C-alpha cells in the first residue's frame, strides 16, 4: 500500500533513510492509513529532542547533521517495515506506526525508542544527550482526522516533557488537564504572596570526609486540594507566566534566611540556589544578590548559584559579563546538568565557574554502562584540568558512591544520604549524620568511613 504513495525524494544533499518521508509525505501517509481501515490501530508519535536546538546554536550545522544522522540510523534499526517518520524540525520527529494489533503497542514502541535515544553519544567530539520525550495519539480511539491526531500527539509530547516516564498517551481529559494547568499560574501568584511555598534542602557531601559541607535549595509546592506540583513544572509555569524572577528572589531570600538560622545553631554549610536563565538578563541581579546576603548576614563565599549550560548559550556574551559580575561579589558559580549539552572545552575556559555538577542521567547508570563511566571520568578529568570542583547528583547507592570516589569526584548529592528536607528536618538530619561520623562503628551508614 505504501507503493501508492510518493516515494521519498532525494532532492537534498542528505540521503533519506528507508523509513523516512518528508513532512508532507508523512501527513499523506497518515491520512492514507486511517482512511483505509475501520479497525486496525495506528499511532502518531511526536518525539521532541530537548537538546537539539541548543546544540545547533553552539555547534552549528554540523551538529544538526550529526544528530539527524544518528537518530535516522537508530530509527532505521528500530522501526518495523511498515512504520514511517519525518523530521518536522531539527528537534522534532513525527512517527506513524500503522497496523498495530492494539494501542498498547504504541507505548512499547515509544519505550524502545526512548531507551535507545536516551543513551549519550559523541557528536563532533562532544558528549551529547538528546533527552527525548514522546507524545502518543492513537487511532481509531481519537477519531479519523489526521490534523487532530497530530495536534493531540503534540499536546501529549508537552505533557511527556514533565513526566518521569518521558512519554504520554493523549487522553480526552488532557484538554481539561491543560486548563487546570493554566489555572495554576494564578494560584502560583497567590501562593508566592501567601507564603504557601516551601524551600527544602538536600545535603551535599564531601566524598573523602563524608561531611555535609553544603546543601541545595529545592522548591516545593502543594497547591490547593493537596496537589503536589512537580518542581520542574512549577518552574516552567513561573517562566511562562513571568513569575520566575519574583519566585527566584523569594527562594534566594528564604534559602539565605535558613542558612543564617543554621549558622546560629552551629551548622556552617554552604547553600546552592538554582538560577533560571531569565534572571541573568536582569541587570540588577548582582545588587539584588548582594542585598540578600547583607540582609541575612551570610558570607558571599557560602552562596553558590547553579546555572545550566543552556543558559549561557542563547546570549553568550552578555551572560558571560553577568556571570563575571556575580563572581566579583565573591559567590561561587556551578554549571548544573553538566554533560547534557555541549560541554565544550572552549566554553569552559571562559566560564567563571568553580564547580561542575554532573547530571543525574550520567550518574544513574554509571555502574551498568561503560559509556557513562567513561563520560563521567572525562568530565572529572576535565574539571581537574580547570581546577573545578565536581559534584555528582542523583547518587542513590553505595556502588555509585564508590565508583565516583574512585573516579576522583569531590562531592555527592542524592538519596543515598537524603532527599531534600524541610529546614527543621535538615537540622536533625545534619546532627545525626555528623554524630554518626564521629562514631567508629556502624560505618555502613557512612559509606566514606
Ligand atoms: P536539578 O537542579 O537538577 O535538581 C536535582 C533534582 O534531582 C531534584 O529534583 C532532586 O530532588 C533530585 N534528586 C536528588 N537526588 C536524587 C536521587 O538520588 N535520585 C533521584 N532520582 N533524584 C534525585 P526536584 O526537586 O524534583 O527538581 C527538579 C528540577 O526542578 C531541578 O533539577 C531544577 O531544574 C528545578 N528546580 C527545583 N527547585 C528549583 C528552584 O528552587 N529553583 C529553580 N530555578 N529550579 C528548581
Ligand atoms: Ca540544581
Ligand atoms: Ca540535574
mmCIF file of C-alpha atoms in Angstrom, residues 27-386:
data_model
loop_
_atom_site.group_PDB
_atom_site.id
_atom_site.type_symbol
_atom_site.label_atom_id
_atom_site.label_comp_id
_atom_site.label_asym_id
_atom_site.label_seq_id
_atom_site.Cartn_x
_atom_site.Cartn_y
_atom_site.Cartn_z
ATOM 1 C CA UNK A 27 0.882 13.563 6.665
ATOM 2 C CA UNK A 28 -0.411 11.965 3.459
ATOM 3 C CA UNK A 29 0.763 8.589 4.651
ATOM 4 C CA UNK A 30 -1.157 9.077 7.902
ATOM 5 C CA UNK A 31 -4.327 10.114 6.024
ATOM 6 C CA UNK A 32 -3.979 7.136 3.750
ATOM 7 C CA UNK A 33 -3.563 4.703 6.633
ATOM 8 C CA UNK A 34 -6.514 5.937 8.660
ATOM 9 C CA UNK A 35 -8.780 6.156 5.622
ATOM 10 C CA UNK A 36 -8.221 2.603 4.548
ATOM 11 C CA UNK A 37 -9.182 0.857 7.734
ATOM 12 C CA UNK A 38 -12.062 0.802 10.182
ATOM 13 C CA UNK A 39 -10.396 -1.034 12.977
ATOM 14 C CA UNK A 40 -6.680 -1.616 12.780
ATOM 15 C CA UNK A 41 -4.817 0.595 15.246
ATOM 16 C CA UNK A 42 -2.447 3.313 14.086
ATOM 17 C CA UNK A 43 -0.373 5.530 16.359
ATOM 18 C CA UNK A 44 1.048 9.001 15.802
ATOM 19 C CA UNK A 45 4.115 9.748 17.880
ATOM 20 C CA UNK A 46 5.706 13.170 18.242
ATOM 21 C CA UNK A 47 9.179 12.994 19.637
ATOM 22 C CA UNK A 48 10.922 16.162 20.792
ATOM 23 C CA UNK A 49 14.652 16.313 21.384
ATOM 24 C CA UNK A 50 15.272 18.779 24.133
ATOM 25 C CA UNK A 51 18.897 19.425 23.395
ATOM 26 C CA UNK A 52 18.999 19.548 19.648
ATOM 27 C CA UNK A 53 18.233 23.262 19.300
ATOM 28 C CA UNK A 54 20.868 24.365 21.704
ATOM 29 C CA UNK A 55 23.468 22.098 20.232
ATOM 30 C CA UNK A 56 22.710 23.650 16.922
ATOM 31 C CA UNK A 57 23.190 27.130 18.371
ATOM 32 C CA UNK A 58 26.605 26.317 19.695
ATOM 33 C CA UNK A 59 27.997 23.792 17.282
ATOM 34 C CA UNK A 60 26.270 24.911 14.120
ATOM 35 C CA UNK A 61 25.043 22.890 11.178
ATOM 36 C CA UNK A 62 27.439 20.030 11.638
ATOM 37 C CA UNK A 63 25.851 19.121 14.938
ATOM 38 C CA UNK A 64 22.367 19.117 13.393
ATOM 39 C CA UNK A 65 23.612 16.869 10.652
ATOM 40 C CA UNK A 66 25.419 14.531 13.057
ATOM 41 C CA UNK A 67 22.374 14.317 15.293
ATOM 42 C CA UNK A 68 19.987 13.737 12.395
ATOM 43 C CA UNK A 69 22.288 11.077 11.074
ATOM 44 C CA UNK A 70 22.420 9.427 14.476
ATOM 45 C CA UNK A 71 18.655 9.461 15.036
ATOM 46 C CA UNK A 72 17.990 8.292 11.466
ATOM 47 C CA UNK A 73 20.318 5.326 11.821
ATOM 48 C CA UNK A 74 18.813 4.450 15.127
ATOM 49 C CA UNK A 75 15.199 4.670 13.941
ATOM 50 C CA UNK A 76 16.020 2.698 10.852
ATOM 51 C CA UNK A 77 17.194 -0.143 13.036
ATOM 52 C CA UNK A 78 14.219 0.016 15.393
ATOM 53 C CA UNK A 79 11.170 0.529 13.196
ATOM 54 C CA UNK A 80 9.076 -2.159 11.562
ATOM 55 C CA UNK A 81 8.852 -2.302 7.778
ATOM 56 C CA UNK A 82 5.523 -0.516 7.659
ATOM 57 C CA UNK A 83 6.452 2.366 10.021
ATOM 58 C CA UNK A 84 7.331 5.800 8.688
ATOM 59 C CA UNK A 85 8.734 9.015 10.169
ATOM 60 C CA UNK A 86 9.662 12.535 9.171
ATOM 61 C CA UNK A 87 11.713 15.335 10.690
ATOM 62 C CA UNK A 88 9.252 18.155 11.335
ATOM 63 C CA UNK A 89 12.100 20.364 12.518
ATOM 64 C CA UNK A 90 15.620 19.913 13.888
ATOM 65 C CA UNK A 91 14.285 18.959 17.279
ATOM 66 C CA UNK A 92 11.019 17.271 16.344
ATOM 67 C CA UNK A 93 10.386 13.921 14.707
ATOM 68 C CA UNK A 94 6.932 12.595 13.891
ATOM 69 C CA UNK A 95 6.376 8.856 13.535
ATOM 70 C CA UNK A 96 3.378 6.991 12.151
ATOM 71 C CA UNK A 97 3.016 3.366 13.209
ATOM 72 C CA UNK A 98 0.223 1.648 11.268
ATOM 73 C CA UNK A 99 -1.261 -1.865 11.587
ATOM 74 C CA UNK A 100 -0.772 -2.227 15.328
ATOM 75 C CA UNK A 101 -2.642 -5.134 16.870
ATOM 76 C CA UNK A 102 -3.669 -2.833 19.715
ATOM 77 C CA UNK A 103 -2.936 0.649 21.046
ATOM 78 C CA UNK A 104 -0.690 -0.596 23.841
ATOM 79 C CA UNK A 105 1.864 -1.485 21.181
ATOM 80 C CA UNK A 106 2.478 2.210 20.606
ATOM 81 C CA UNK A 107 3.690 2.508 24.193
ATOM 82 C CA UNK A 108 6.113 -0.365 23.714
ATOM 83 C CA UNK A 109 7.441 1.329 20.598
ATOM 84 C CA UNK A 110 7.862 4.629 22.450
ATOM 85 C CA UNK A 111 9.708 2.942 25.318
ATOM 86 C CA UNK A 112 12.005 1.176 22.897
ATOM 87 C CA UNK A 113 12.844 4.383 21.047
ATOM 88 C CA UNK A 114 13.289 6.392 24.259
ATOM 89 C CA UNK A 115 15.591 3.879 25.865
ATOM 90 C CA UNK A 116 17.845 3.874 22.798
ATOM 91 C CA UNK A 117 17.823 7.627 22.318
ATOM 92 C CA UNK A 118 18.458 8.299 25.996
ATOM 93 C CA UNK A 119 21.935 6.872 25.701
ATOM 94 C CA UNK A 120 24.591 9.542 25.404
ATOM 95 C CA UNK A 121 26.690 9.564 22.263
ATOM 96 C CA UNK A 122 29.551 11.537 20.841
ATOM 97 C CA UNK A 123 28.848 14.074 18.098
ATOM 98 C CA UNK A 124 31.687 16.225 16.838
ATOM 99 C CA UNK A 125 33.812 15.279 19.838
ATOM 100 C CA UNK A 126 31.167 16.372 22.340
ATOM 101 C CA UNK A 127 29.136 14.138 24.604
ATOM 102 C CA UNK A 128 25.506 14.633 23.616
ATOM 103 C CA UNK A 129 22.316 13.682 25.404
ATOM 104 C CA UNK A 130 19.217 14.424 23.452
ATOM 105 C CA UNK A 131 16.767 13.943 26.312
ATOM 106 C CA UNK A 132 13.844 12.926 24.113
ATOM 107 C CA UNK A 133 10.218 12.744 25.142
ATOM 108 C CA UNK A 134 7.324 11.329 23.182
ATOM 109 C CA UNK A 135 3.640 12.172 22.889
ATOM 110 C CA UNK A 136 1.318 9.484 21.525
ATOM 111 C CA UNK A 137 -2.095 9.812 19.859
ATOM 112 C CA UNK A 138 -3.972 6.663 18.960
ATOM 113 C CA UNK A 139 -6.313 5.953 16.051
ATOM 114 C CA UNK A 140 -9.178 4.870 15.979
ATOM 115 C CA UNK A 141 -9.663 5.862 19.617
ATOM 116 C CA UNK A 142 -9.273 9.583 18.955
ATOM 117 C CA UNK A 143 -11.071 9.881 15.636
ATOM 118 C CA UNK A 144 -10.165 9.958 11.990
ATOM 119 C CA UNK A 145 -8.841 13.471 11.491
ATOM 120 C CA UNK A 146 -5.095 13.398 10.713
ATOM 121 C CA UNK A 147 -4.610 17.037 11.712
ATOM 122 C CA UNK A 148 -6.233 16.449 15.066
ATOM 123 C CA UNK A 149 -4.232 13.318 15.733
ATOM 124 C CA UNK A 150 -1.068 15.307 15.101
ATOM 125 C CA UNK A 151 -2.242 18.028 17.451
ATOM 126 C CA UNK A 152 -3.113 15.516 20.167
ATOM 127 C CA UNK A 153 0.317 13.904 19.841
ATOM 128 C CA UNK A 154 1.851 17.363 20.154
ATOM 129 C CA UNK A 155 -0.124 18.167 23.328
ATOM 130 C CA UNK A 156 0.826 14.761 24.727
ATOM 131 C CA UNK A 157 4.502 15.427 23.995
ATOM 132 C CA UNK A 158 4.350 18.621 26.071
ATOM 133 C CA UNK A 159 2.855 16.676 28.948
ATOM 134 C CA UNK A 160 5.516 13.978 28.461
ATOM 135 C CA UNK A 161 8.210 16.608 28.940
ATOM 136 C CA UNK A 162 7.384 16.826 32.642
ATOM 137 C CA UNK A 163 6.531 13.166 33.091
ATOM 138 C CA UNK A 164 9.086 10.884 34.651
ATOM 139 C CA UNK A 165 8.444 8.186 32.037
ATOM 140 C CA UNK A 166 9.099 10.724 29.299
ATOM 141 C CA UNK A 167 6.131 9.539 27.237
ATOM 142 C CA UNK A 168 2.475 10.339 27.431
ATOM 143 C CA UNK A 169 -0.553 8.886 25.691
ATOM 144 C CA UNK A 170 -3.100 11.562 24.850
ATOM 145 C CA UNK A 171 -6.443 11.184 26.597
ATOM 146 C CA UNK A 172 -9.504 13.366 26.026
ATOM 147 C CA UNK A 173 -9.281 14.660 29.616
ATOM 148 C CA UNK A 174 -5.883 16.151 28.785
ATOM 149 C CA UNK A 175 -7.790 19.120 27.441
ATOM 150 C CA UNK A 176 -9.154 19.641 30.925
ATOM 151 C CA UNK A 177 -5.733 18.966 32.417
ATOM 152 C CA UNK A 178 -4.264 21.707 30.300
ATOM 153 C CA UNK A 179 -6.944 24.094 31.538
ATOM 154 C CA UNK A 180 -6.285 23.273 35.155
ATOM 155 C CA UNK A 181 -2.583 23.533 34.458
ATOM 156 C CA UNK A 182 -3.130 27.045 33.158
ATOM 157 C CA UNK A 183 -5.130 27.864 36.274
ATOM 158 C CA UNK A 184 -2.016 27.118 38.290
ATOM 159 C CA UNK A 185 -0.389 30.375 37.244
ATOM 160 C CA UNK A 186 -2.986 32.351 39.180
ATOM 161 C CA UNK A 187 -2.650 30.018 42.158
ATOM 162 C CA UNK A 188 1.137 30.289 41.984
ATOM 163 C CA UNK A 189 0.930 34.072 42.048
ATOM 164 C CA UNK A 190 -1.217 33.840 45.188
ATOM 165 C CA UNK A 191 0.949 31.133 46.726
ATOM 166 C CA UNK A 192 4.074 33.268 46.461
ATOM 167 C CA UNK A 193 2.293 36.136 48.199
ATOM 168 C CA UNK A 194 0.714 33.899 50.844
ATOM 169 C CA UNK A 195 3.974 32.065 51.629
ATOM 170 C CA UNK A 196 2.470 28.719 50.636
ATOM 171 C CA UNK A 197 5.644 27.544 49.002
ATOM 172 C CA UNK A 198 8.476 25.806 50.778
ATOM 173 C CA UNK A 199 12.156 25.510 50.164
ATOM 174 C CA UNK A 200 13.696 22.156 51.048
ATOM 175 C CA UNK A 201 17.381 21.382 51.424
ATOM 176 C CA UNK A 202 19.317 18.430 50.082
ATOM 177 C CA UNK A 203 22.722 17.701 51.664
ATOM 178 C CA UNK A 204 25.893 17.793 49.592
ATOM 179 C CA UNK A 205 28.622 15.537 50.940
ATOM 180 C CA UNK A 206 32.393 15.664 50.682
ATOM 181 C CA UNK A 207 33.249 12.278 49.162
ATOM 182 C CA UNK A 208 36.517 11.957 51.127
ATOM 183 C CA UNK A 209 35.460 13.053 54.600
ATOM 184 C CA UNK A 210 31.770 12.175 54.473
ATOM 185 C CA UNK A 211 30.916 15.538 55.979
ATOM 186 C CA UNK A 212 27.946 17.535 54.812
ATOM 187 C CA UNK A 213 29.528 20.718 53.507
ATOM 188 C CA UNK A 214 26.628 22.346 51.721
ATOM 189 C CA UNK A 215 23.048 21.907 50.563
ATOM 190 C CA UNK A 216 20.929 22.617 47.525
ATOM 191 C CA UNK A 217 17.734 24.616 47.866
ATOM 192 C CA UNK A 218 14.846 22.953 46.013
ATOM 193 C CA UNK A 219 11.373 24.418 45.704
ATOM 194 C CA UNK A 220 8.311 22.514 46.923
ATOM 195 C CA UNK A 221 4.686 23.433 46.421
ATOM 196 C CA UNK A 222 1.481 21.735 47.418
ATOM 197 C CA UNK A 223 -1.279 23.536 45.527
ATOM 198 C CA UNK A 224 -4.839 23.799 46.878
ATOM 199 C CA UNK A 225 -6.538 20.403 47.056
ATOM 200 C CA UNK A 226 -3.287 18.746 48.175
ATOM 201 C CA UNK A 227 -1.993 18.707 44.634
ATOM 202 C CA UNK A 228 1.750 18.280 44.795
ATOM 203 C CA UNK A 229 3.192 20.099 41.817
ATOM 204 C CA UNK A 230 6.314 18.725 40.196
ATOM 205 C CA UNK A 231 9.072 21.323 40.784
ATOM 206 C CA UNK A 232 10.169 21.326 37.144
ATOM 207 C CA UNK A 233 6.547 22.016 36.115
ATOM 208 C CA UNK A 234 6.327 24.760 38.691
ATOM 209 C CA UNK A 235 9.456 26.458 37.347
ATOM 210 C CA UNK A 236 8.064 26.035 33.858
ATOM 211 C CA UNK A 237 4.796 27.752 34.784
ATOM 212 C CA UNK A 238 6.681 30.518 36.560
ATOM 213 C CA UNK A 239 8.805 31.076 33.450
ATOM 214 C CA UNK A 240 5.826 31.134 31.113
ATOM 215 C CA UNK A 241 3.821 33.497 33.283
ATOM 216 C CA UNK A 242 6.575 35.967 34.094
ATOM 217 C CA UNK A 243 6.659 34.993 37.772
ATOM 218 C CA UNK A 244 10.102 33.438 37.633
ATOM 219 C CA UNK A 245 12.046 36.491 38.844
ATOM 220 C CA UNK A 246 9.754 37.008 41.833
ATOM 221 C CA UNK A 247 9.837 33.300 42.634
ATOM 222 C CA UNK A 248 13.616 33.004 42.412
ATOM 223 C CA UNK A 249 14.215 36.033 44.595
ATOM 224 C CA UNK A 250 11.822 34.560 47.116
ATOM 225 C CA UNK A 251 13.724 31.242 47.015
ATOM 226 C CA UNK A 252 17.071 33.033 47.343
ATOM 227 C CA UNK A 253 15.920 35.031 50.355
ATOM 228 C CA UNK A 254 14.296 32.039 52.036
ATOM 229 C CA UNK A 255 17.385 29.900 51.481
ATOM 230 C CA UNK A 256 19.705 32.578 52.882
ATOM 231 C CA UNK A 257 17.420 33.116 55.868
ATOM 232 C CA UNK A 258 17.578 29.417 56.677
ATOM 233 C CA UNK A 259 21.341 29.303 56.094
ATOM 234 C CA UNK A 260 21.691 32.117 58.639
ATOM 235 C CA UNK A 261 19.409 30.215 61.054
ATOM 236 C CA UNK A 262 21.547 27.105 60.632
ATOM 237 C CA UNK A 263 24.732 29.098 61.288
ATOM 238 C CA UNK A 264 23.215 30.371 64.533
ATOM 239 C CA UNK A 265 22.824 26.790 65.772
ATOM 240 C CA UNK A 266 26.358 25.848 64.748
ATOM 241 C CA UNK A 267 25.606 24.352 61.337
ATOM 242 C CA UNK A 268 28.004 26.057 58.992
ATOM 243 C CA UNK A 269 27.188 24.890 55.466
ATOM 244 C CA UNK A 270 27.183 26.426 52.009
ATOM 245 C CA UNK A 271 23.960 26.944 50.086
ATOM 246 C CA UNK A 272 23.331 26.324 46.384
ATOM 247 C CA UNK A 273 20.440 28.065 44.692
ATOM 248 C CA UNK A 274 19.228 27.337 41.152
ATOM 249 C CA UNK A 275 19.306 30.373 38.900
ATOM 250 C CA UNK A 276 16.924 30.212 35.935
ATOM 251 C CA UNK A 277 18.234 31.615 32.617
ATOM 252 C CA UNK A 278 15.814 34.523 32.569
ATOM 253 C CA UNK A 279 17.348 36.076 35.652
ATOM 254 C CA UNK A 280 20.717 36.591 34.038
ATOM 255 C CA UNK A 281 19.056 39.225 31.866
ATOM 256 C CA UNK A 282 18.241 41.300 34.915
ATOM 257 C CA UNK A 283 20.969 43.921 35.117
ATOM 258 C CA UNK A 284 20.230 44.486 38.794
ATOM 259 C CA UNK A 285 20.871 40.873 39.741
ATOM 260 C CA UNK A 286 24.285 41.470 41.370
ATOM 261 C CA UNK A 287 22.852 44.223 43.587
ATOM 262 C CA UNK A 288 19.870 42.053 44.484
ATOM 263 C CA UNK A 289 22.113 39.128 45.452
ATOM 264 C CA UNK A 290 24.397 41.421 47.451
ATOM 265 C CA UNK A 291 21.402 42.903 49.295
ATOM 266 C CA UNK A 292 20.058 39.457 50.151
ATOM 267 C CA UNK A 293 23.463 38.394 51.512
ATOM 268 C CA UNK A 294 23.642 41.605 53.576
ATOM 269 C CA UNK A 295 20.120 41.275 54.956
ATOM 270 C CA UNK A 296 20.702 37.743 56.248
ATOM 271 C CA UNK A 297 24.355 38.198 57.139
ATOM 272 C CA UNK A 298 25.527 35.223 55.092
ATOM 273 C CA UNK A 299 29.121 35.475 53.770
ATOM 274 C CA UNK A 300 29.243 35.612 49.952
ATOM 275 C CA UNK A 301 31.586 32.611 49.913
ATOM 276 C CA UNK A 302 28.728 30.482 51.307
ATOM 277 C CA UNK A 303 26.480 31.060 48.300
ATOM 278 C CA UNK A 304 26.665 29.086 45.062
ATOM 279 C CA UNK A 305 24.392 29.874 42.148
ATOM 280 C CA UNK A 306 23.659 26.889 39.912
ATOM 281 C CA UNK A 307 23.273 27.805 36.283
ATOM 282 C CA UNK A 308 22.506 25.460 33.414
ATOM 283 C CA UNK A 309 24.798 25.163 30.451
ATOM 284 C CA UNK A 310 21.988 26.177 28.134
ATOM 285 C CA UNK A 311 21.706 29.469 29.926
ATOM 286 C CA UNK A 312 24.900 30.875 28.666
ATOM 287 C CA UNK A 313 24.379 29.941 25.074
ATOM 288 C CA UNK A 314 21.376 31.905 23.951
ATOM 289 C CA UNK A 315 23.045 35.145 24.902
ATOM 290 C CA UNK A 316 26.616 34.159 25.304
ATOM 291 C CA UNK A 317 28.480 37.458 25.607
ATOM 292 C CA UNK A 318 26.029 39.233 27.887
ATOM 293 C CA UNK A 319 25.595 36.142 30.079
ATOM 294 C CA UNK A 320 29.332 35.932 30.429
ATOM 295 C CA UNK A 321 29.501 39.564 31.511
ATOM 296 C CA UNK A 322 26.758 38.940 34.076
ATOM 297 C CA UNK A 323 28.469 35.810 35.417
ATOM 298 C CA UNK A 324 31.683 37.775 35.873
ATOM 299 C CA UNK A 325 29.831 40.494 37.775
ATOM 300 C CA UNK A 326 28.263 37.871 40.029
ATOM 301 C CA UNK A 327 31.638 36.282 40.569
ATOM 302 C CA UNK A 328 33.030 39.630 41.695
ATOM 303 C CA UNK A 329 30.644 39.514 44.653
ATOM 304 C CA UNK A 330 32.667 36.562 45.944
ATOM 305 C CA UNK A 331 29.939 33.986 45.422
ATOM 306 C CA UNK A 332 30.549 30.663 43.639
ATOM 307 C CA UNK A 333 29.054 29.534 40.342
ATOM 308 C CA UNK A 334 28.228 25.969 39.428
ATOM 309 C CA UNK A 335 27.370 24.574 35.994
ATOM 310 C CA UNK A 336 24.275 22.444 36.575
ATOM 311 C CA UNK A 337 23.214 19.459 34.447
ATOM 312 C CA UNK A 338 26.732 19.300 33.132
ATOM 313 C CA UNK A 339 27.332 16.868 30.310
ATOM 314 C CA UNK A 340 23.852 17.065 28.881
ATOM 315 C CA UNK A 341 24.519 19.822 26.411
ATOM 316 C CA UNK A 342 27.568 20.973 24.629
ATOM 317 C CA UNK A 343 30.280 20.591 27.191
ATOM 318 C CA UNK A 344 32.869 22.162 25.055
ATOM 319 C CA UNK A 345 36.338 22.940 26.302
ATOM 320 C CA UNK A 346 36.434 26.263 24.562
ATOM 321 C CA UNK A 347 33.439 27.428 26.540
ATOM 322 C CA UNK A 348 34.541 26.061 29.861
ATOM 323 C CA UNK A 349 37.748 28.007 29.616
ATOM 324 C CA UNK A 350 35.843 31.256 29.522
ATOM 325 C CA UNK A 351 33.199 30.480 32.110
ATOM 326 C CA UNK A 352 33.985 31.986 35.503
ATOM 327 C CA UNK A 353 32.613 28.872 37.241
ATOM 328 C CA UNK A 354 34.078 26.946 40.166
ATOM 329 C CA UNK A 355 32.029 23.777 40.031
ATOM 330 C CA UNK A 356 30.674 21.268 37.532
ATOM 331 C CA UNK A 357 27.562 19.392 38.522
ATOM 332 C CA UNK A 358 27.390 16.038 36.758
ATOM 333 C CA UNK A 359 23.847 15.360 35.673
ATOM 334 C CA UNK A 360 21.783 12.612 37.263
ATOM 335 C CA UNK A 361 21.334 10.975 33.850
ATOM 336 C CA UNK A 362 25.008 10.017 33.756
ATOM 337 C CA UNK A 363 25.191 9.107 37.400
ATOM 338 C CA UNK A 364 22.130 6.864 37.377
ATOM 339 C CA UNK A 365 23.631 4.166 35.160
ATOM 340 C CA UNK A 366 27.253 4.631 35.931
ATOM 341 C CA UNK A 367 27.931 1.126 37.180
ATOM 342 C CA UNK A 368 25.976 -0.559 34.390
ATOM 343 C CA UNK A 369 27.283 1.388 31.476
ATOM 344 C CA UNK A 370 30.876 1.703 30.325
ATOM 345 C CA UNK A 371 29.882 4.671 28.212
ATOM 346 C CA UNK A 372 28.512 6.567 31.194
ATOM 347 C CA UNK A 373 31.532 5.674 33.326
ATOM 348 C CA UNK A 374 33.821 6.984 30.609
ATOM 349 C CA UNK A 375 31.818 10.158 30.244
ATOM 350 C CA UNK A 376 31.890 10.833 33.965
ATOM 351 C CA UNK A 377 35.618 10.097 34.049
ATOM 352 C CA UNK A 378 36.148 12.546 31.199
ATOM 353 C CA UNK A 379 34.113 15.223 32.954
ATOM 354 C CA UNK A 380 36.027 14.773 36.209
ATOM 355 C CA UNK A 381 39.394 14.866 34.450
ATOM 356 C CA UNK A 382 38.312 17.910 32.506
ATOM 357 C CA UNK A 383 37.246 19.638 35.702
ATOM 358 C CA UNK A 384 40.583 18.876 37.342
ATOM 359 C CA UNK A 385 42.425 20.465 34.426
ATOM 360 C CA UNK A 386 40.450 23.616 35.011
#
